[in-house]
XYZ file of C-alpha atoms in Angstrom:
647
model
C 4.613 -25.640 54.284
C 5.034 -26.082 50.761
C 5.341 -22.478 48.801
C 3.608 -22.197 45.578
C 5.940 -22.696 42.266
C 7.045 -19.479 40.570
C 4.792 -18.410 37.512
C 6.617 -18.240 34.133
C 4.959 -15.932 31.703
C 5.762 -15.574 27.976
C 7.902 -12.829 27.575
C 7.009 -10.229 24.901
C 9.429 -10.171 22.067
C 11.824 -7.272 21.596
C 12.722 -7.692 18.245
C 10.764 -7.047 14.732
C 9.802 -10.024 12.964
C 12.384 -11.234 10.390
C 10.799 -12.432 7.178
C 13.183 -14.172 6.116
C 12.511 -16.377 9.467
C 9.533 -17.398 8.730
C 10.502 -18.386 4.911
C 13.405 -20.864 6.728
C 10.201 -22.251 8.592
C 7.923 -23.151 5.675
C 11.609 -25.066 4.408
C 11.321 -26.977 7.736
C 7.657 -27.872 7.289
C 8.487 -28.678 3.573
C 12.175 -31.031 3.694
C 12.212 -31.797 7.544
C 14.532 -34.654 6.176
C 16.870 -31.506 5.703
C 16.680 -30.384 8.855
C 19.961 -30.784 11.345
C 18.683 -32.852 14.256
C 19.624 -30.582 17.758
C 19.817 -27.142 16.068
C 17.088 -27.153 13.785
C 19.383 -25.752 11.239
C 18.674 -26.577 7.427
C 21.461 -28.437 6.069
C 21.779 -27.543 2.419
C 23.741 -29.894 1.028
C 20.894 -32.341 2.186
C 18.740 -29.793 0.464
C 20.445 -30.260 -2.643
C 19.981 -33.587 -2.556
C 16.266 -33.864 -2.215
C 15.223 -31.013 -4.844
C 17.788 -33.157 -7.868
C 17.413 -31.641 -10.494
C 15.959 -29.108 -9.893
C 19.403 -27.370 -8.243
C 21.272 -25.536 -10.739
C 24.829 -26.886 -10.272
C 26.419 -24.881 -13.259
C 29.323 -22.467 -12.366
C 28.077 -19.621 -15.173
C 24.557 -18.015 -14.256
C 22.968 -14.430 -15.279
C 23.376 -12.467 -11.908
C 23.643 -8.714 -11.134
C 25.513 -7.715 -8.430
C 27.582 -4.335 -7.209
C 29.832 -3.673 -4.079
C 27.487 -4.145 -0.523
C 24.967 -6.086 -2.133
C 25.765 -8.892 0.773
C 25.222 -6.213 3.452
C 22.114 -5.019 2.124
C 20.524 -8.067 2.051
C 21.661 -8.398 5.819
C 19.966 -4.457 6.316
C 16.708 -6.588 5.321
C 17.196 -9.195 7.605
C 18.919 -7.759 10.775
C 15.510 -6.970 13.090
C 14.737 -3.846 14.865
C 14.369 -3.169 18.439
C 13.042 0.127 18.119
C 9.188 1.304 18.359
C 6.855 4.123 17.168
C 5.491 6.266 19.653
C 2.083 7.801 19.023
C 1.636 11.520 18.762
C -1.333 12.578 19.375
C -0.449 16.270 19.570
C 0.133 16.282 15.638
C -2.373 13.598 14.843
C -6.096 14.505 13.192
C -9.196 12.996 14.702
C -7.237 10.346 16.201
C -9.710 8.423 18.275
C -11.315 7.355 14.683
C -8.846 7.590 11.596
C -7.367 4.062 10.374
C -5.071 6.814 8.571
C -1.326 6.821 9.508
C 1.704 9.098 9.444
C 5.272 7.703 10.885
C 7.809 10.150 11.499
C 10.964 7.883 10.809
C 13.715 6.097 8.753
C 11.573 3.689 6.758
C 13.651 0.780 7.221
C 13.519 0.494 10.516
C 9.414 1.378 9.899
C 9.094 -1.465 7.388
C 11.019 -3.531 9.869
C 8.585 -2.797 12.761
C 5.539 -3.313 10.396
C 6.233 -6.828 9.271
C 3.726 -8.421 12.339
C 0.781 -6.104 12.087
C 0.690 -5.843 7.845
C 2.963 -8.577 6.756
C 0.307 -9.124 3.354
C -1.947 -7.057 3.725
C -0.991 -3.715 1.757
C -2.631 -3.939 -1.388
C -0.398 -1.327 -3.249
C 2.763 0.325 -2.817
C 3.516 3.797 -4.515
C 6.833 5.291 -4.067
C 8.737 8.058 -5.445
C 12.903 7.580 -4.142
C 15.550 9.703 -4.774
C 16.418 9.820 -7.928
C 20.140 10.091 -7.412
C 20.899 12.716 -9.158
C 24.127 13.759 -7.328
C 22.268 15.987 -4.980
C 19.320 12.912 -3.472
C 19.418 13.176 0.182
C 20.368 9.452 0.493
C 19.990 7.360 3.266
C 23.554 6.100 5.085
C 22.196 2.598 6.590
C 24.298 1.279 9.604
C 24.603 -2.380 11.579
C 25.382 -0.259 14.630
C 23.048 1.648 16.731
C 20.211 2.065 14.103
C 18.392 4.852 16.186
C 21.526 6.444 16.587
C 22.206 6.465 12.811
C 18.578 7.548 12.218
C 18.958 10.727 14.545
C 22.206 11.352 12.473
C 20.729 10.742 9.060
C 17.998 13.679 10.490
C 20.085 16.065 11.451
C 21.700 16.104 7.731
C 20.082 18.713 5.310
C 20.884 18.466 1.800
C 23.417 15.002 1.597
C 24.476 14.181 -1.447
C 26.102 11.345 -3.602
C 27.655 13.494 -6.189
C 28.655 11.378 -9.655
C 32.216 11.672 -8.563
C 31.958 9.254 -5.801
C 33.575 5.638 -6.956
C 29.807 3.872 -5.390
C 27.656 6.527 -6.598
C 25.156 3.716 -8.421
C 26.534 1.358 -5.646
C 24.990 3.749 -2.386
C 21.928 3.790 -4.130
C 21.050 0.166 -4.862
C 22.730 -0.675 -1.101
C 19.653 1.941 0.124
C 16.898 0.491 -2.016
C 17.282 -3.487 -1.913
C 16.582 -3.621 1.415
C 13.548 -1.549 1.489
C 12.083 -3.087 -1.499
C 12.656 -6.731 -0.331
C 10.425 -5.707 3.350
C 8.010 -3.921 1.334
C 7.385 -6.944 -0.912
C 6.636 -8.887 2.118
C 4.135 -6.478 3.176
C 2.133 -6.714 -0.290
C -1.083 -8.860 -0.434
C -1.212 -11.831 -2.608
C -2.480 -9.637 -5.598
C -0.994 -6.300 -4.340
C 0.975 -4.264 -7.074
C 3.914 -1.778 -6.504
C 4.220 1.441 -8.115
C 7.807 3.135 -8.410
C 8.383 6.336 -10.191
C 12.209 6.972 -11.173
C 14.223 8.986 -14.336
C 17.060 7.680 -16.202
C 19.647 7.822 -13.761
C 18.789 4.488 -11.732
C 16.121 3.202 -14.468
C 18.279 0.392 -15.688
C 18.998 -0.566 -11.689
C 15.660 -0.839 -10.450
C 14.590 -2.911 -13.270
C 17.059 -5.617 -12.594
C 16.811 -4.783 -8.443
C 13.395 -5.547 -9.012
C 13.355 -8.982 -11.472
C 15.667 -10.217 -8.987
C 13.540 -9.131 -5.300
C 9.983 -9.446 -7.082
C 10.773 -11.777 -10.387
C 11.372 -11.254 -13.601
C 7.757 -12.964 -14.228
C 6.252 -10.508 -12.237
C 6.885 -7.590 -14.443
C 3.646 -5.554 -15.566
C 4.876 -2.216 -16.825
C 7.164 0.433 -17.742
C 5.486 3.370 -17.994
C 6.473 6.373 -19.722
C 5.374 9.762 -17.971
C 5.331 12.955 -19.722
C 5.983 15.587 -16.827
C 7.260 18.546 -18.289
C 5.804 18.479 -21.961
C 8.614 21.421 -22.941
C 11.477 19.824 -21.960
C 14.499 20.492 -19.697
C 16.727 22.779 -21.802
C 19.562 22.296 -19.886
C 20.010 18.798 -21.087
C 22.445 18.090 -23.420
C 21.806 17.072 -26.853
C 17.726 16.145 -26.461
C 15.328 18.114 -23.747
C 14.468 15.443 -21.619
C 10.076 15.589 -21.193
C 9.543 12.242 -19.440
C 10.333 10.083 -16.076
C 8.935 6.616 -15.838
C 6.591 4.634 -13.532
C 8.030 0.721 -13.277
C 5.047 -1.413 -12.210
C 5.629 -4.941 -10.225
C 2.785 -7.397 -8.909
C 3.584 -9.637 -5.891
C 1.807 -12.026 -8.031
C 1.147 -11.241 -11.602
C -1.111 -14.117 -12.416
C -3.578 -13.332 -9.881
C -3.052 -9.467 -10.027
C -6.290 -7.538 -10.712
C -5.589 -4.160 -12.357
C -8.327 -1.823 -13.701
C -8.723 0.560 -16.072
C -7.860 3.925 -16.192
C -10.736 6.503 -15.374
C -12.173 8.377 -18.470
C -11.406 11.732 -18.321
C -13.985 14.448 -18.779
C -13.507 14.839 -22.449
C -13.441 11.037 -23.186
C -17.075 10.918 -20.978
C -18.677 13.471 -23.513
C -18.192 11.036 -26.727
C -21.186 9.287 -24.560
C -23.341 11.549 -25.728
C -26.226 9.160 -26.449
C -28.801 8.220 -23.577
C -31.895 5.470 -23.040
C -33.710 4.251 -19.741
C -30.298 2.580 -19.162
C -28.318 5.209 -19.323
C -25.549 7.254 -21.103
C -24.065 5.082 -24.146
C -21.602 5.387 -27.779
C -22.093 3.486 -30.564
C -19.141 1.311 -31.223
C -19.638 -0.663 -35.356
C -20.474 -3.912 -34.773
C -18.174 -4.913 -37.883
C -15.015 -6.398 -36.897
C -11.980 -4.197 -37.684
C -8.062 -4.343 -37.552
C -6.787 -7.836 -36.994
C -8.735 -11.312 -37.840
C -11.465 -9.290 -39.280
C -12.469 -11.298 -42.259
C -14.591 -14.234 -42.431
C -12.580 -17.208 -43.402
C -10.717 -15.762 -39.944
C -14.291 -16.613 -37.788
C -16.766 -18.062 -40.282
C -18.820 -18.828 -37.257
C -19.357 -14.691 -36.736
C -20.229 -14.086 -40.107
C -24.364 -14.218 -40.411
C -26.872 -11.527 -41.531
C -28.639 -9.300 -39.597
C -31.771 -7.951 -40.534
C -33.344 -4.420 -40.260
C -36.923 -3.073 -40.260
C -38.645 -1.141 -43.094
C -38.531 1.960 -40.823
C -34.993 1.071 -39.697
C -35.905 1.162 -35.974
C -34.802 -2.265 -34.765
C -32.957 -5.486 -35.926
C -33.755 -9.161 -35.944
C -31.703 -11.964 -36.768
C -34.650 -14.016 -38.452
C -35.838 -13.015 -41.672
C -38.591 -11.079 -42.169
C -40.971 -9.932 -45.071
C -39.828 -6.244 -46.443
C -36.583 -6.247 -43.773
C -33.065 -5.419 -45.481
C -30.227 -7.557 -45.058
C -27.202 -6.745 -43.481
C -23.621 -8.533 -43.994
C -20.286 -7.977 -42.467
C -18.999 -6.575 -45.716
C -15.666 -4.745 -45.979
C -14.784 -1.598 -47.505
C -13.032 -3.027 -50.312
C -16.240 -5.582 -50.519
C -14.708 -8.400 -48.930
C -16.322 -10.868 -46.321
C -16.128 -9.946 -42.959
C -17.274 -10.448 -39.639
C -19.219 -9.253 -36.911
C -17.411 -8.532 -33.952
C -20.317 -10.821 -31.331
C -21.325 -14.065 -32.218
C -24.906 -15.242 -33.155
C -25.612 -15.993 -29.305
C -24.083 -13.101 -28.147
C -26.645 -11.110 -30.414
C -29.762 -12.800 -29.938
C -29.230 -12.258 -25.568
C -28.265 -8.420 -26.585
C -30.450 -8.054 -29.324
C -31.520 -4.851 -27.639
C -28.183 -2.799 -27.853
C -28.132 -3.200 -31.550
C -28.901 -0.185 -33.439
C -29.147 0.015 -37.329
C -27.803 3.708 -39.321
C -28.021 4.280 -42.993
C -24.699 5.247 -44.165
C -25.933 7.350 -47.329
C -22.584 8.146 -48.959
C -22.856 3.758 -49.475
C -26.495 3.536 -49.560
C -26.559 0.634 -47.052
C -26.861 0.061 -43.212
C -24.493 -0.483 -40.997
C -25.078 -1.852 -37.559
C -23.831 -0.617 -34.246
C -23.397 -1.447 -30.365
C -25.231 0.794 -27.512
C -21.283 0.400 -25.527
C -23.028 2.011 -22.015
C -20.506 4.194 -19.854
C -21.960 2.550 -16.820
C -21.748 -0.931 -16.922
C -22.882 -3.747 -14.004
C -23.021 -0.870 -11.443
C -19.761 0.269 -12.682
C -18.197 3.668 -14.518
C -16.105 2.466 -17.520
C -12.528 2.641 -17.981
C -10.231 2.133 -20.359
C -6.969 0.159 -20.702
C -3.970 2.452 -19.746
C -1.603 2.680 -21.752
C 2.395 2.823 -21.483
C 3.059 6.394 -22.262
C 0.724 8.971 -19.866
C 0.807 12.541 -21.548
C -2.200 14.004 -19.544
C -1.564 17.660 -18.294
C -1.997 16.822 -14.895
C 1.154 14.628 -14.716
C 2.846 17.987 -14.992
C 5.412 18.537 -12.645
C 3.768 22.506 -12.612
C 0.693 20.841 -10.943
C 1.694 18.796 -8.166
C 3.628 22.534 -6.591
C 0.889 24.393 -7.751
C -1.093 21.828 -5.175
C 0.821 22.205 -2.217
C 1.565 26.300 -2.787
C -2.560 26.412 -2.800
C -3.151 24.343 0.049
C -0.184 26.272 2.244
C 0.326 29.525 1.167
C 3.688 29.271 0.059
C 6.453 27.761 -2.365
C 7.483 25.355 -0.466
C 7.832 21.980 -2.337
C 10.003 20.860 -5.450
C 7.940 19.530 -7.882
C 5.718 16.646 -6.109
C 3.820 14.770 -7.912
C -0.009 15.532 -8.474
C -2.514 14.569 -6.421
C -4.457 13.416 -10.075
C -1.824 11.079 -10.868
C -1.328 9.487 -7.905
C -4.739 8.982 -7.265
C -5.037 7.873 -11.344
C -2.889 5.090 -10.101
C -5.011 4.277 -6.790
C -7.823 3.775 -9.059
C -6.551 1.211 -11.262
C -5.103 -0.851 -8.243
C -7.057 -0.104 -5.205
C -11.058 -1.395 -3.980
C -12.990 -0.278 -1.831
C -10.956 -0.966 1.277
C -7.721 -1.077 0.417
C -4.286 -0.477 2.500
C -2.034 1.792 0.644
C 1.138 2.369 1.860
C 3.980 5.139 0.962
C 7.456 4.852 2.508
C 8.823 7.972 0.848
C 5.586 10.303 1.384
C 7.149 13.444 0.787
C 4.876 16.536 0.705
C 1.973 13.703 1.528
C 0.775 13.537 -2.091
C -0.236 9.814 -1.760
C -2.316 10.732 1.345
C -3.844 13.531 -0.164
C -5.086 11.499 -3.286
C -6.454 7.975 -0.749
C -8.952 10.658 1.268
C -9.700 12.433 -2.323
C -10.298 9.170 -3.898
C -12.621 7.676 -1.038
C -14.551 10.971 -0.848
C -15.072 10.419 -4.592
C -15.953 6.886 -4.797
C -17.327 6.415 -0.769
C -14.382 4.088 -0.364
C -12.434 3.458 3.058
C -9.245 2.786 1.930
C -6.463 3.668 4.728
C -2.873 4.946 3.982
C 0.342 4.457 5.659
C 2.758 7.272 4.853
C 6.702 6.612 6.131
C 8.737 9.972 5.641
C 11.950 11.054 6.939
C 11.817 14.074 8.835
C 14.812 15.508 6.578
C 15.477 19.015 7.924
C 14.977 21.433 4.318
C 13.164 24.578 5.472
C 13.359 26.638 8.428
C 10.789 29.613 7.227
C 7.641 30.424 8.159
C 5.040 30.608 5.535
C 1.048 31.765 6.262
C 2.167 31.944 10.458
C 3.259 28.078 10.245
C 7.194 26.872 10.620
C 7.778 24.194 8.435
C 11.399 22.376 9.799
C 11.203 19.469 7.837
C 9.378 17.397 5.173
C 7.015 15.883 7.805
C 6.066 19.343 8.763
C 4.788 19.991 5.730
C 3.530 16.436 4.753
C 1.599 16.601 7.903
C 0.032 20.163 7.260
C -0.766 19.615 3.993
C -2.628 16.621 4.727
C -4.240 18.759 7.184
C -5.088 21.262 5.212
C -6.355 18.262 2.303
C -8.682 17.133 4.874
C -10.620 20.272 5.294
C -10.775 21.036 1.768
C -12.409 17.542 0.790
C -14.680 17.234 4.228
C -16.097 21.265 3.167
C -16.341 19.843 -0.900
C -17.902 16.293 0.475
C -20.420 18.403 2.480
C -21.877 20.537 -0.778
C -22.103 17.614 -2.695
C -24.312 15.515 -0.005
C -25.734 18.541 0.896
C -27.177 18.798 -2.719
C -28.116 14.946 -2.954
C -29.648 14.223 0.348
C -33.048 15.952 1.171
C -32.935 15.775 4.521
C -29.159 17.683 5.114
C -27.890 14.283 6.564
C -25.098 12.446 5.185
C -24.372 8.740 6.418
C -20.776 8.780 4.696
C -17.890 11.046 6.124
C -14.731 10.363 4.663
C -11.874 9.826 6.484
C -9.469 12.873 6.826
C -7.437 12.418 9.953
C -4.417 10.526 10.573
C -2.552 9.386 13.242
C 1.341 10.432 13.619
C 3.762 8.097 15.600
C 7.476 8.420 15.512
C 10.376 6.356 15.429
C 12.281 6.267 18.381
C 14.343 3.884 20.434
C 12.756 0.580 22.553
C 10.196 1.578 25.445
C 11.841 -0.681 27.555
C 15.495 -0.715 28.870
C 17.164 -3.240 26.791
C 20.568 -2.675 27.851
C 19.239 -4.097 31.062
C 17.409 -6.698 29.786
C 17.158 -10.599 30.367
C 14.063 -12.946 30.236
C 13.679 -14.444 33.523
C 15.344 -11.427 35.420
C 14.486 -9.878 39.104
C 10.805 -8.595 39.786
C 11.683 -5.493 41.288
C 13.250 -3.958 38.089
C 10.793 -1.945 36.724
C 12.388 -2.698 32.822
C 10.420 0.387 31.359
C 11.934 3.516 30.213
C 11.371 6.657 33.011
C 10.395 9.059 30.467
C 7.688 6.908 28.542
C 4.256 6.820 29.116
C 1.717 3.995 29.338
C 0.184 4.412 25.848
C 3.908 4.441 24.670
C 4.605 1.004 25.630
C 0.753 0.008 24.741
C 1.438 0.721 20.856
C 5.080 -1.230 21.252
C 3.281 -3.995 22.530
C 0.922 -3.811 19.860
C 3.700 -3.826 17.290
C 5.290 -6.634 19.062
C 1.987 -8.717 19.309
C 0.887 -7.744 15.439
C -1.507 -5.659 15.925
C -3.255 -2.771 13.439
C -1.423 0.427 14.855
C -5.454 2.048 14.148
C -7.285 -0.280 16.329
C -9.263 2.189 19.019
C -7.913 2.654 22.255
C -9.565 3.310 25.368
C -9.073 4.107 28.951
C -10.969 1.954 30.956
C -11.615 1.763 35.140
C -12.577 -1.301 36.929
C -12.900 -1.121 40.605
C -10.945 2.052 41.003
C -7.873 0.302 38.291
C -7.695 1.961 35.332
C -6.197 -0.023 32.355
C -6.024 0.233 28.662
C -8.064 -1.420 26.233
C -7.663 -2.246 22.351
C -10.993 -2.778 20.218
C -12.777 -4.060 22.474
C -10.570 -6.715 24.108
C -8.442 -7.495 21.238
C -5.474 -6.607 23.683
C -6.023 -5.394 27.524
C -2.760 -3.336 29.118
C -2.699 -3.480 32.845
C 0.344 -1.587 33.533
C -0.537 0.218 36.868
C 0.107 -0.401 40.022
C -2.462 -1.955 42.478
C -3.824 -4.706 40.305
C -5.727 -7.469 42.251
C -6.931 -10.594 41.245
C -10.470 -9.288 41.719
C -10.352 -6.579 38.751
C -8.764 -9.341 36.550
C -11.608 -11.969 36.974
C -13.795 -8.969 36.222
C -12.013 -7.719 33.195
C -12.050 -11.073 32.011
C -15.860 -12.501 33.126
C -17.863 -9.448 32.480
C -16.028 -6.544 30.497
C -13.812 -6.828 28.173
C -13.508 -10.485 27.863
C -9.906 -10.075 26.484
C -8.057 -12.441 23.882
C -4.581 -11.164 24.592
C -3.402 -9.264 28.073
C -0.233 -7.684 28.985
C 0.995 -6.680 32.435
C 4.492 -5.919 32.902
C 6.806 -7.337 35.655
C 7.347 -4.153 38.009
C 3.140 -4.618 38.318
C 3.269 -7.610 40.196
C 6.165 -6.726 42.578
C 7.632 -9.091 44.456
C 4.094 -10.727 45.153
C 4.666 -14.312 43.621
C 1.264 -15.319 44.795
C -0.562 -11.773 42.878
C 1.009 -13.359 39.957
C 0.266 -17.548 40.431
C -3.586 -16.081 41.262
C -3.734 -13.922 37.990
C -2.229 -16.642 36.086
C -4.815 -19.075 37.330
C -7.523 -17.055 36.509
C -6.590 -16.205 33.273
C -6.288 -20.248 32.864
C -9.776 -20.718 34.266
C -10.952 -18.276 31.956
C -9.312 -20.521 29.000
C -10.909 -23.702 30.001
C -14.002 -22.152 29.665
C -13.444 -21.473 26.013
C -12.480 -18.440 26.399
C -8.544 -18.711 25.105
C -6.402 -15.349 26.464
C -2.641 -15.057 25.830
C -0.699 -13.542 28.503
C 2.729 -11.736 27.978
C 4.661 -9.877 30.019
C 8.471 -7.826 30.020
């Protein structure tokens, strides 16, 4: 008697997706002429040859470089076999936030992210040590990474003090790498925000030409945080930081306006059936403002006897009205003829007595096609809420206690959400700090009814061991995670008044989204050291101490899945198994499965696209597994396509 053949699943990977993989691929699909028959390497002197002149061949080129810039392009590129392990014990509504909070180094984070967000983060907002000499900096290592993480942890207050021979060195060797995965992470029009002083200014700039492109470039800003100055600086008192902007693609980039603030709202002080509006001269002033400069915009417009309304037609007893300048020269108006005649109605005529004459104005609404006005930002911000007073003033209200240096405000960093984000963007922070970003994403959507998510990445850097209003805050995910917490409440008890006022009937049909779910970094769910594809059946390859749901989010990283997708525990016939949204992914990682509760996952329940069951759940039973396989195939030709992977 024949025995059935031995079922070969595919093996879940172990490893985080290397970007710069998948950029050798799309040079495969693009020269396959340069492509070494056998090892599918790319040979580059074939290369060469096929892109001509487009190489650069000369021996003298523009490049910036400093001591481990090799090795910290390999940081970017070596992959991670670590995971993030949910914690639901520190998490906030967790069954229903798309919010989350990971406890970890954030290169091995942005590592593990690449598969479920590679382009889908819309904008970036960091705020890195500034290396000042007393930064905690991040040592990087090729060895054991999660054994260089738990060291980095257990550091509190590291330093790179201006004496050491790589002080600007250790600094760029700890940012290229983590700029270069978060690029890959930004959607095609995503922007990055980075706020910095002088010390590295001049470094990030060209870090950033060379990792985003020089063409790329939006912004400098200048930010005026502490509007008296630091006295202790020598020669000038230093008032300002900066904020370098970067698109992932500047000519498809889509930034807004800054929001008016509530002094700028109150020059609207006009109002019609329309709405609140200013009057803005129609004259055309400043640059190309006369007529031989648009001869095509200069036409009269005429105004009744009562000087109630306009008309661009002549009319018996009306008064003529030119684009005159002050000094009596021809101008021009600022809208053509067309543009006048379709708007007719936001033209408004005012005798200016002091010339005897009329001038004529434009009804400029403050809501416009649905949407509040802004205004172009400018390169120097000197509002008082950039204050460095405000953003510890923040967290000292929110947790009873001094017990953050000078974060940034909530205001600003939600001033910058505004311009970059809609209404469901991904924003992601991978050094969170005190939480500020997360604080201003569940302020903003609260505002606006948005549901826009945030990522936060933070260290947990050991700073504080004090206990302030009956809570011990360890480290700076302590407190990012209770002040986010705390941030929650706040807006969810200010949300409530203001529906409560609007809606008639005390029901609101927009909650904003306050939670947040916390995983941690931590080393592989599975026992690496002990693992080969292909090996025995009766080694159970996961970890002793980790749980089912542990291994369900690895897998999820591993398969590129959103780390917020729901999760549920589900029972068929007695099994109990775990399902993602719905049958995106189906875990079977108990013992006891039969073929039975498989065809009825698959026919009737969950319908699955992706399942995972690991080895040690099929035993030694060959056939369990051929039969499983087979109906998972049926299943397939049916149109319904599953992938199965296993470990």
């Amino acid at each position: 008697m024949n025995e059935r053949p031995e079922v070969k699943l595919d093996q879940l990977d172990t490893e985080s997706q290397n970007p710069d993989s998948s950029r050798a691929e799309r040079l495969r699909e693009l020269f396959p002429e340069a492509v070494t028959e056998g090892t599918g390497d790319i040979d580059f002197d074939k290369l060469r040859e096929l892109l001509g002149e487009h190489i650069n061949t000369g021996k003298e080129r523009y490049a910036f470089t400093w001591p481990g810039k090799h090795d910290a392009i390999r940081q970017s590129q070596t992959p991670s076999t670590a995971t993030l392990r949910p914690l639901k014990e520190k998490s906030v509504d967790w069954d229903t936030t798309e919010n989350l909070y990971i406890e970890g180094d954030n290169l091995e984070v942005l590592k593990l992210l690449q598969r479920s967000y590679h382009g889908q983060v819309d904008m970036i907002y960091i705020d890195p040590p500034y290396n000042t000499g007393n930064d905690f900096v991040y040592k990087d290592s090729f060895g054991d990474t999660i054994e260089n993480y738990r060291e980095q942890t257990g550091q509190e207050h590291a330093s790179n003090p201006e004496t050491n021979g790589r002080f600007h060195s250790n600094w760029l060797n700890m940012m290229y790498p983590r700029l270069r995965l978060a690029r890959e992470l930004l959607a095609p029009k995503g922007v990055i925000f980075i706020s910095i002083d002088e010390h590295e200014s001049i470094n990030l700039r060209n870090i950033c030409d060379e990792i985003y492109g020089e063409n790329n470039f939006i912004a400098q800003i200048v930010i005026v945080n502490n509007p008296r100055g630091r006295q202790s600086d020598t020669f000038f008192a230093t008032t300002h930081e900066y904020l370098l902007v970067y698109a992932k693609n500047k000519s498809i980039c889509e930034l807004r306006g800054r929001e008016l603030t509530d002094e700028e709202k109150a020059e609207y002080s006009h109002e019609d059936r329309l709405g609140r509006y200013r009057l803005l001269g129609l004259r055309q002033r400043g640059v190309a403002s006369l007529r031989a400069d648009r001869p095509d915009m200069y036409f009269p417009i005429y105004v009744s006897p009562d000087g109630s309304s306009v008309s661009l037609a002549p009319e018996s007893g009306w008064t003529e009205v030119l684009p005159k300048k002050s000094d009596g020269r021809d101008g021009r108006w600022m809208w053509g003829k067309m543009k006048c005649e379709t708007d007719i109605d936001r033209l408004v005529p005012h005798f200016v007595s002091a010339r005897n004459e009329y001038d004529i104005f434009v009804k400029d609404y403050l809501i416009k096609n649905g949407e509040t006005r802004t205004k172009k930002a400018k390169t120097v911000w000197g509002d008082k809420f950039l204050n460095n007073q405000k953003g510890t003033q923040e967290v000292k209200s929110l947790l009873h206690g001094d017990i953050a240096s000078f974060p940034k405000s909530r205001e600003y960093i939600e001033a910058i959400c505004n311009m970059a984000c809609n209404e469901n963007s991904i924003i992601l922070d991978f050094f969170s700090g005190s939480g500020t970003t997360g604080h201003a994403v569940m302020h903003m959507n609260a505002m606006h009814k948005y549901g826009c998510r945030f990522i936060l990445i933070q260290i947990p850097e050991i700073i504080y061991n004090k206990k302030y209003n009956e809570e011990e805050f360890y480290t700076l995910c302590d407190i990012g995670e209770k002040r986010l917490q705390a941030a929650g409440k706040e807006i969810v008890g200010q949300s409530t008044a203001v529906e409560g006022q609007l809606d008639l009937e005390g029901v609101t049909e927009y909650t904003p989204d306050v939670g947040f779910r916390v995983f941690a970094l931590d080393s592989s769910n599975l026992k690496s050291d002990e693992y080969t594809p292909g090996q025995e059946l009766d080694i159970d390859l996961v970890k002793r101490d980790r749980t089912n749901e542990d291994l369900l989010f690895e897998v999820m990283l591993r398969w590129g899945l959103d780390l917020s997708l729901p999760v549920e525990t589900k029972e068929c016939n007695g099994y109990e198994y775990l399902s993602v949204a719905e049958g995106e992914l189906v875990c079977c990682m108990n013992d006891g499965l039969t073929v039975d509760v498989i065809e009825r996952i698959v026919s009737t329940d969950d319908k699955p696209r992706r399942v995972f069951i690991p080895d040690h759940v099929f035993g030694e039973q060959n056939n369990l597994k051929l039969n499983i396989v087979d109906a998972l195939r049926r299943a397939s030709s049916e149109g319904q396509e599953i992938e199965l992977r296993t470990v």
